[in-house]
Amino acid sequence: MRRIALVTDFGQRDPYVAGMKGVIAARTTAPVHDLSHDIAMFDVFECAWFLSSVAGYWPAGTIFVAVVDPGVGTARRIIAFEQDGKVFLGPDNGVLSLVARSTRAHSVENKSFFLPDGSTTFHGRDRFAPVAAALAKGTSLDELGPVIERIVRLDYEPPTYGDVVRGSIVAIDRFGNAITDIDRSGIPFPKFAARVRGHTIDRIAETYAAGGEGPFLIVGSTGKVEISIAQASAADRLHLSRLDRIELYRP
Amino acid sequence: MRRIALVTDFGQRDPYVAGMKGVIAARTTAPVHDLSHDIAMFDVFECAWFLSSVAGYWPAGTIFVAVVDPGVGTARRIIAFEQDGKVFLGPDNGVLSLVARSTRAHSVENKSFFLPDGSTTFHGRDRFAPVAAALAKGTSLDELGPVIERIVRLDYEPPTYGDVVRGSIVAIDRFGNAITDIDRSGIPFPKFAARVRGHTIDRIAETYAAGGEGPFLIVGSTGKVEISIAQASAADRLHLSRLDRIELYRP
Amino acid sequence: MRRIALVTDFGQRDPYVAGMKGVIAARTTAPVHDLSHDIAMFDVFECAWFLSSVAGYWPAGTIFVAVVDPGVGTARRIIAFEQDGKVFLGPDNGVLSLVARSTRAHSVENKSFFLPDGSTTFHGRDRFAPVAAALAKGTSLDELGPVIERIVRLDYEPPTYGDVVRGSIVAIDRFGNAITDIDRSGIPFPKFAARVRGHTIDRIAETYAAGGEGPFLIVGSTGKVEISIAQASAADRLHLSRLDRIELYRP
């Protein structure tokens, strides 16, 4: 069974998501799921990280459509690829690069799948939506366009695991948790402390509620180390921002 | 196949949308699509423009339900009409008037389709939802109530196309684009410049990304002229508001 | 027919809702409905009131999943019970206690229904979602865990109905209506006035639009008395907050 899962920076007040959904509904009865439309505007990295955090939980047959696309209408490509039985469709601006294990993809160029007389400003509705609907109806990637060998990668430095583990804050969530890209399973020592933005954090908690007063480290829901404060925003209190560097060390 | 598409000013935090969806789910398995629940409170015009921007992309069989209804519970009518195989249902306060090509509609008065003992404050749940479900199950408009000849129109002056084209800003989107009601296809000269709020804008761009520094004009995704700034809010920078008047002229 | 209805405090920007939906989609084709993901963070009471306001409108077969769970990962239980042919699933922190007519529930302990190697920080995805999917596929409550006799109740004092009716403001909605827990049907006099936060309000309106200038009382969509101002926020103007006490008396 095929389904379409949307993640965009369109918000919900403007008619953009509704336009995309209409184009899809006009072409297929495949279910459409809203992953998020509240990605920060133009924030390709935020969307890429979001997608890499959730794609693994969705079943084969899911067609992910990621539309954070500041270069809409320019020469930037639209790409699509299959991985683990799922299809990923988005602009070739790095938004799919954190979830992709290969650098190979199809360049979506076959105009017969696009809306005729489409705009240069809204490919979400005029290209991504009808292509997603076609995929849901069984169109193969080969029909969409030729294979390219190198999709665009984000300018992002993954963490390094050694005596000191170095990584970055990659997301601040609604609760103010500062989520890093450091995977617990890669840390080569049993306990750890953190240095970040001049703070030293040496308490580790198993649950948010057990964190007590002040900041603590916790292994979050995707196995990544987070900086948290119980029922308060660690990001606000410690002035943490995305892409801040963090070091973990053996205490 | 019939489906229900909802657009309201209820927001998502209060139990209003969830109440509507429950009433629908209790009556039909027809899919329910969220177009938006983030229309500005009481903003009939915003909802009317939203609906006119997206309805054309949805297939026949769609039942649009628009609930921005400051007069809920008063003598204002509820109306429904069919157009292009789609049904439109909403209060008779102008919210359907921008999408309607005719002034004729049914006045929804048959109480047997309403929730028994419904409230005077929440017709979304007590009247619109069960009527939408009945329509999805095949109820005809004739069963809902008599035909009226004149639905309520918004106090809105459409653009005029001449040597100078005069129109209005009708929406500010999330990205700060100021969207006018001037259709590119109606402008009787090949290039154009704009006067709006004391600003003169004489650059036209094909894509948002190609706009360079400063404000520019662009033909947006519904064929309307927009005032934009690349990756910034034109509305904020130029102090533009909805219903500001704009003039386009041959440069 | 079974369906899953979600209410959480996760917001829509972070990948939490999308993770839950993926886990569900991987296990069942039952429809998933978003009730709200915009409950205030950690606000168990808000979610409990929300649920009690809408559950009655949903049909038998609905599986409600309420995830406002500041104690996630601690020894707090997960509970599930059936009522009116609907199933309610949530943490045992009071979030289900306003909708529950009984204090009896199942303690969800059977780990075979949880994601293997799940986190301590995100039971929404790792426990609630797969359990909801199992319920949608026909798993009985008995399979989930043993019966407990006393679910956790909120520290909440229901209204008292006498010559003076005493209650509380339980919600402030998007429009600024201050919604009380006083049911119109329990007030033992035909007309009423209110004292709240030093204000006296003695006007009653049938509809929001008929309220005229200044604050008025109105019987809202769940039969509860509200304090409102037409097209303005009564809560802001009168400085009303949730849990403020209110008295109604015969004027």
PDB file of C-alpha atoms in Angstrom, chain B residues 33-156:
ATOM      1  CA  HIS B  33      -9.079  16.959   4.719  1.00  0.00           C
ATOM      2  CA  ASP B  34      -7.797  19.924   6.704  1.00  0.00           C
ATOM      3  CA  LEU B  35      -7.324  22.869   4.363  1.00  0.00           C
ATOM      4  CA  SER B  36      -6.572  25.287   7.180  1.00  0.00           C
ATOM      5  CA  HIS B  37      -7.797  26.033  10.661  1.00  0.00           C
ATOM      6  CA  ASP B  38      -5.524  29.037  11.012  1.00  0.00           C
ATOM      7  CA  ILE B  39      -7.554  31.651   9.176  1.00  0.00           C
ATOM      8  CA  ALA B  40      -7.382  34.870  11.216  1.00  0.00           C
ATOM      9  CA  MET B  41     -10.245  35.053  13.704  1.00  0.00           C
ATOM     10  CA  PHE B  42     -13.505  36.391  12.227  1.00  0.00           C
ATOM     11  CA  ASP B  43     -11.697  37.194   8.963  1.00  0.00           C
ATOM     12  CA  VAL B  44     -14.327  36.364   6.376  1.00  0.00           C
ATOM     13  CA  PHE B  45     -12.347  37.932   3.552  1.00  0.00           C
ATOM     14  CA  GLU B  46      -9.200  35.949   4.304  1.00  0.00           C
ATOM     15  CA  CYS B  47     -11.166  32.720   4.252  1.00  0.00           C
ATOM     16  CA  ALA B  48     -13.012  33.696   1.070  1.00  0.00           C
ATOM     17  CA  TRP B  49      -9.751  34.467  -0.714  1.00  0.00           C
ATOM     18  CA  PHE B  50      -8.156  31.260   0.570  1.00  0.00           C
ATOM     19  CA  LEU B  51     -11.017  29.190  -0.763  1.00  0.00           C
ATOM     20  CA  SER B  52     -11.005  30.893  -4.157  1.00  0.00           C
ATOM     21  CA  SER B  53      -7.251  30.187  -4.406  1.00  0.00           C
ATOM     22  CA  VAL B  54      -7.490  26.449  -3.871  1.00  0.00           C
ATOM     23  CA  ALA B  55     -10.917  25.169  -4.885  1.00  0.00           C
ATOM     24  CA  GLY B  56      -9.966  24.775  -8.536  1.00  0.00           C
ATOM     25  CA  TYR B  57      -7.267  22.267  -7.690  1.00  0.00           C
ATOM     26  CA  TRP B  58      -9.629  19.873  -5.918  1.00  0.00           C
ATOM     27  CA  PRO B  59     -11.575  17.233  -7.788  1.00  0.00           C
ATOM     28  CA  ALA B  60     -15.301  16.965  -8.367  1.00  0.00           C
ATOM     29  CA  GLY B  61     -16.928  15.326  -5.369  1.00  0.00           C
ATOM     30  CA  THR B  62     -15.212  17.600  -2.867  1.00  0.00           C
ATOM     31  CA  ILE B  63     -17.469  19.163  -0.247  1.00  0.00           C
ATOM     32  CA  PHE B  64     -15.896  22.382   0.978  1.00  0.00           C
ATOM     33  CA  VAL B  65     -16.951  23.530   4.434  1.00  0.00           C
ATOM     34  CA  ALA B  66     -15.919  27.088   5.344  1.00  0.00           C
ATOM     35  CA  VAL B  67     -16.583  28.121   8.929  1.00  0.00           C
ATOM     36  CA  VAL B  68     -15.616  31.699   9.676  1.00  0.00           C
ATOM     37  CA  ASP B  69     -18.834  32.730  11.254  1.00  0.00           C
ATOM     38  CA  PRO B  70     -18.947  35.725  13.590  1.00  0.00           C
ATOM     39  CA  GLY B  71     -22.724  35.774  13.220  1.00  0.00           C
ATOM     40  CA  VAL B  72     -23.194  32.206  14.417  1.00  0.00           C
ATOM     41  CA  GLY B  73     -26.604  31.653  15.963  1.00  0.00           C
ATOM     42  CA  THR B  74     -28.131  34.854  14.534  1.00  0.00           C
ATOM     43  CA  ALA B  75     -30.569  35.047  11.644  1.00  0.00           C
ATOM     44  CA  ARG B  76     -27.759  34.846   9.099  1.00  0.00           C
ATOM     45  CA  ARG B  77     -28.385  31.975   6.716  1.00  0.00           C
ATOM     46  CA  ILE B  78     -26.353  28.866   6.054  1.00  0.00           C
ATOM     47  CA  ILE B  79     -25.950  28.325   2.326  1.00  0.00           C
ATOM     48  CA  ALA B  80     -24.808  25.558   0.016  1.00  0.00           C
ATOM     49  CA  PHE B  81     -24.355  25.368  -3.724  1.00  0.00           C
ATOM     50  CA  GLU B  82     -22.794  23.159  -6.338  1.00  0.00           C
ATOM     51  CA  GLN B  83     -20.262  24.347  -8.888  1.00  0.00           C
ATOM     52  CA  ASP B  84     -18.047  22.235 -11.181  1.00  0.00           C
ATOM     53  CA  GLY B  85     -19.248  19.107  -9.414  1.00  0.00           C
ATOM     54  CA  LYS B  86     -18.073  20.383  -6.043  1.00  0.00           C
ATOM     55  CA  VAL B  87     -20.251  21.517  -3.138  1.00  0.00           C
ATOM     56  CA  PHE B  88     -19.614  24.635  -1.070  1.00  0.00           C
ATOM     57  CA  LEU B  89     -21.147  24.989   2.396  1.00  0.00           C
ATOM     58  CA  GLY B  90     -20.800  27.949   4.732  1.00  0.00           C
ATOM     59  CA  PRO B  91     -22.524  30.839   6.467  1.00  0.00           C
ATOM     60  CA  ASP B  92     -24.088  33.422   4.181  1.00  0.00           C
ATOM     61  CA  ASN B  93     -21.704  36.188   5.141  1.00  0.00           C
ATOM     62  CA  GLY B  94     -19.644  36.428   1.988  1.00  0.00           C
ATOM     63  CA  VAL B  95     -17.208  33.654   2.822  1.00  0.00           C
ATOM     64  CA  LEU B  96     -18.295  31.710  -0.270  1.00  0.00           C
ATOM     65  CA  SER B  97     -18.850  34.740  -2.482  1.00  0.00           C
ATOM     66  CA  LEU B  98     -15.397  34.980  -4.075  1.00  0.00           C
ATOM     67  CA  VAL B  99     -15.489  31.382  -5.246  1.00  0.00           C
ATOM     68  CA  ALA B 100     -19.140  31.514  -6.382  1.00  0.00           C
ATOM     69  CA  ARG B 101     -19.804  32.366 -10.011  1.00  0.00           C
ATOM     70  CA  SER B 102     -23.566  32.536  -9.422  1.00  0.00           C
ATOM     71  CA  THR B 103     -25.474  34.407  -6.740  1.00  0.00           C
ATOM     72  CA  ARG B 104     -27.901  31.504  -6.322  1.00  0.00           C
ATOM     73  CA  ALA B 105     -27.656  28.949  -3.530  1.00  0.00           C
ATOM     74  CA  HIS B 106     -29.714  26.750  -1.278  1.00  0.00           C
ATOM     75  CA  SER B 107     -30.623  28.073   2.143  1.00  0.00           C
ATOM     76  CA  VAL B 108     -29.838  25.227   4.534  1.00  0.00           C
ATOM     77  CA  GLU B 109     -32.862  25.145   6.805  1.00  0.00           C
ATOM     78  CA  ASN B 110     -33.947  21.528   7.143  1.00  0.00           C
ATOM     79  CA  LYS B 111     -33.402  20.951  10.845  1.00  0.00           C
ATOM     80  CA  SER B 112     -33.529  17.177  10.447  1.00  0.00           C
ATOM     81  CA  PHE B 113     -29.940  17.368   9.230  1.00  0.00           C
ATOM     82  CA  PHE B 114     -28.747  19.319  12.274  1.00  0.00           C
ATOM     83  CA  LEU B 115     -27.700  17.880  15.619  1.00  0.00           C
ATOM     84  CA  PRO B 116     -30.725  17.755  17.910  1.00  0.00           C
ATOM     85  CA  ASP B 117     -30.563  20.305  20.734  1.00  0.00           C
ATOM     86  CA  GLY B 118     -27.556  21.951  19.120  1.00  0.00           C
ATOM     87  CA  SER B 119     -25.984  25.094  20.490  1.00  0.00           C
ATOM     88  CA  THR B 120     -26.347  28.671  19.275  1.00  0.00           C
ATOM     89  CA  THR B 121     -22.599  29.176  19.506  1.00  0.00           C
ATOM     90  CA  PHE B 122     -21.067  26.335  17.532  1.00  0.00           C
ATOM     91  CA  HIS B 123     -22.793  25.615  14.240  1.00  0.00           C
ATOM     92  CA  GLY B 124     -19.533  24.179  12.920  1.00  0.00           C
ATOM     93  CA  ARG B 125     -20.168  21.070  14.976  1.00  0.00           C
ATOM     94  CA  ASP B 126     -23.958  21.201  15.260  1.00  0.00           C
ATOM     95  CA  ARG B 127     -24.980  22.154  11.709  1.00  0.00           C
ATOM     96  CA  PHE B 128     -22.106  22.351   9.230  1.00  0.00           C
ATOM     97  CA  ALA B 129     -20.546  19.013  10.190  1.00  0.00           C
ATOM     98  CA  PRO B 130     -23.704  16.865  10.054  1.00  0.00           C
ATOM     99  CA  VAL B 131     -24.854  18.586   6.847  1.00  0.00           C
ATOM    100  CA  ALA B 132     -21.446  17.952   5.263  1.00  0.00           C
ATOM    101  CA  ALA B 133     -21.660  14.305   6.304  1.00  0.00           C
ATOM    102  CA  ALA B 134     -25.155  14.043   4.825  1.00  0.00           C
ATOM    103  CA  LEU B 135     -23.893  15.543   1.556  1.00  0.00           C
ATOM    104  CA  ALA B 136     -21.029  13.046   1.545  1.00  0.00           C
ATOM    105  CA  LYS B 137     -23.583  10.256   1.858  1.00  0.00           C
ATOM    106  CA  GLY B 138     -25.562  11.496  -1.120  1.00  0.00           C
ATOM    107  CA  THR B 139     -28.113  13.959   0.263  1.00  0.00           C
ATOM    108  CA  SER B 140     -29.123  16.390  -2.453  1.00  0.00           C
ATOM    109  CA  LEU B 141     -29.035  20.152  -2.031  1.00  0.00           C
ATOM    110  CA  ASP B 142     -32.784  20.228  -2.630  1.00  0.00           C
ATOM    111  CA  GLU B 143     -33.329  18.305   0.591  1.00  0.00           C
ATOM    112  CA  LEU B 144     -31.435  20.899   2.611  1.00  0.00           C
ATOM    113  CA  GLY B 145     -33.681  23.863   1.898  1.00  0.00           C
ATOM    114  CA  PRO B 146     -35.064  26.246  -0.702  1.00  0.00           C
ATOM    115  CA  VAL B 147     -33.158  28.146  -3.351  1.00  0.00           C
ATOM    116  CA  ILE B 148     -32.340  31.783  -2.683  1.00  0.00           C
ATOM    117  CA  GLU B 149     -31.406  34.137  -5.485  1.00  0.00           C
ATOM    118  CA  ARG B 150     -28.907  36.436  -3.794  1.00  0.00           C
ATOM    119  CA  ILE B 151     -26.168  35.277  -1.492  1.00  0.00           C
ATOM    120  CA  VAL B 152     -24.361  37.916   0.538  1.00  0.00           C
ATOM    121  CA  ARG B 153     -21.400  39.442  -1.265  1.00  0.00           C
ATOM    122  CA  LEU B 154     -18.279  40.869   0.318  1.00  0.00           C
ATOM    123  CA  ASP B 155     -17.736  44.593   0.109  1.00  0.00           C
ATOM    124  CA  TYR B 156     -14.801  44.126  -2.235  1.00  0.00           C
TER     125      TYR B 156
END
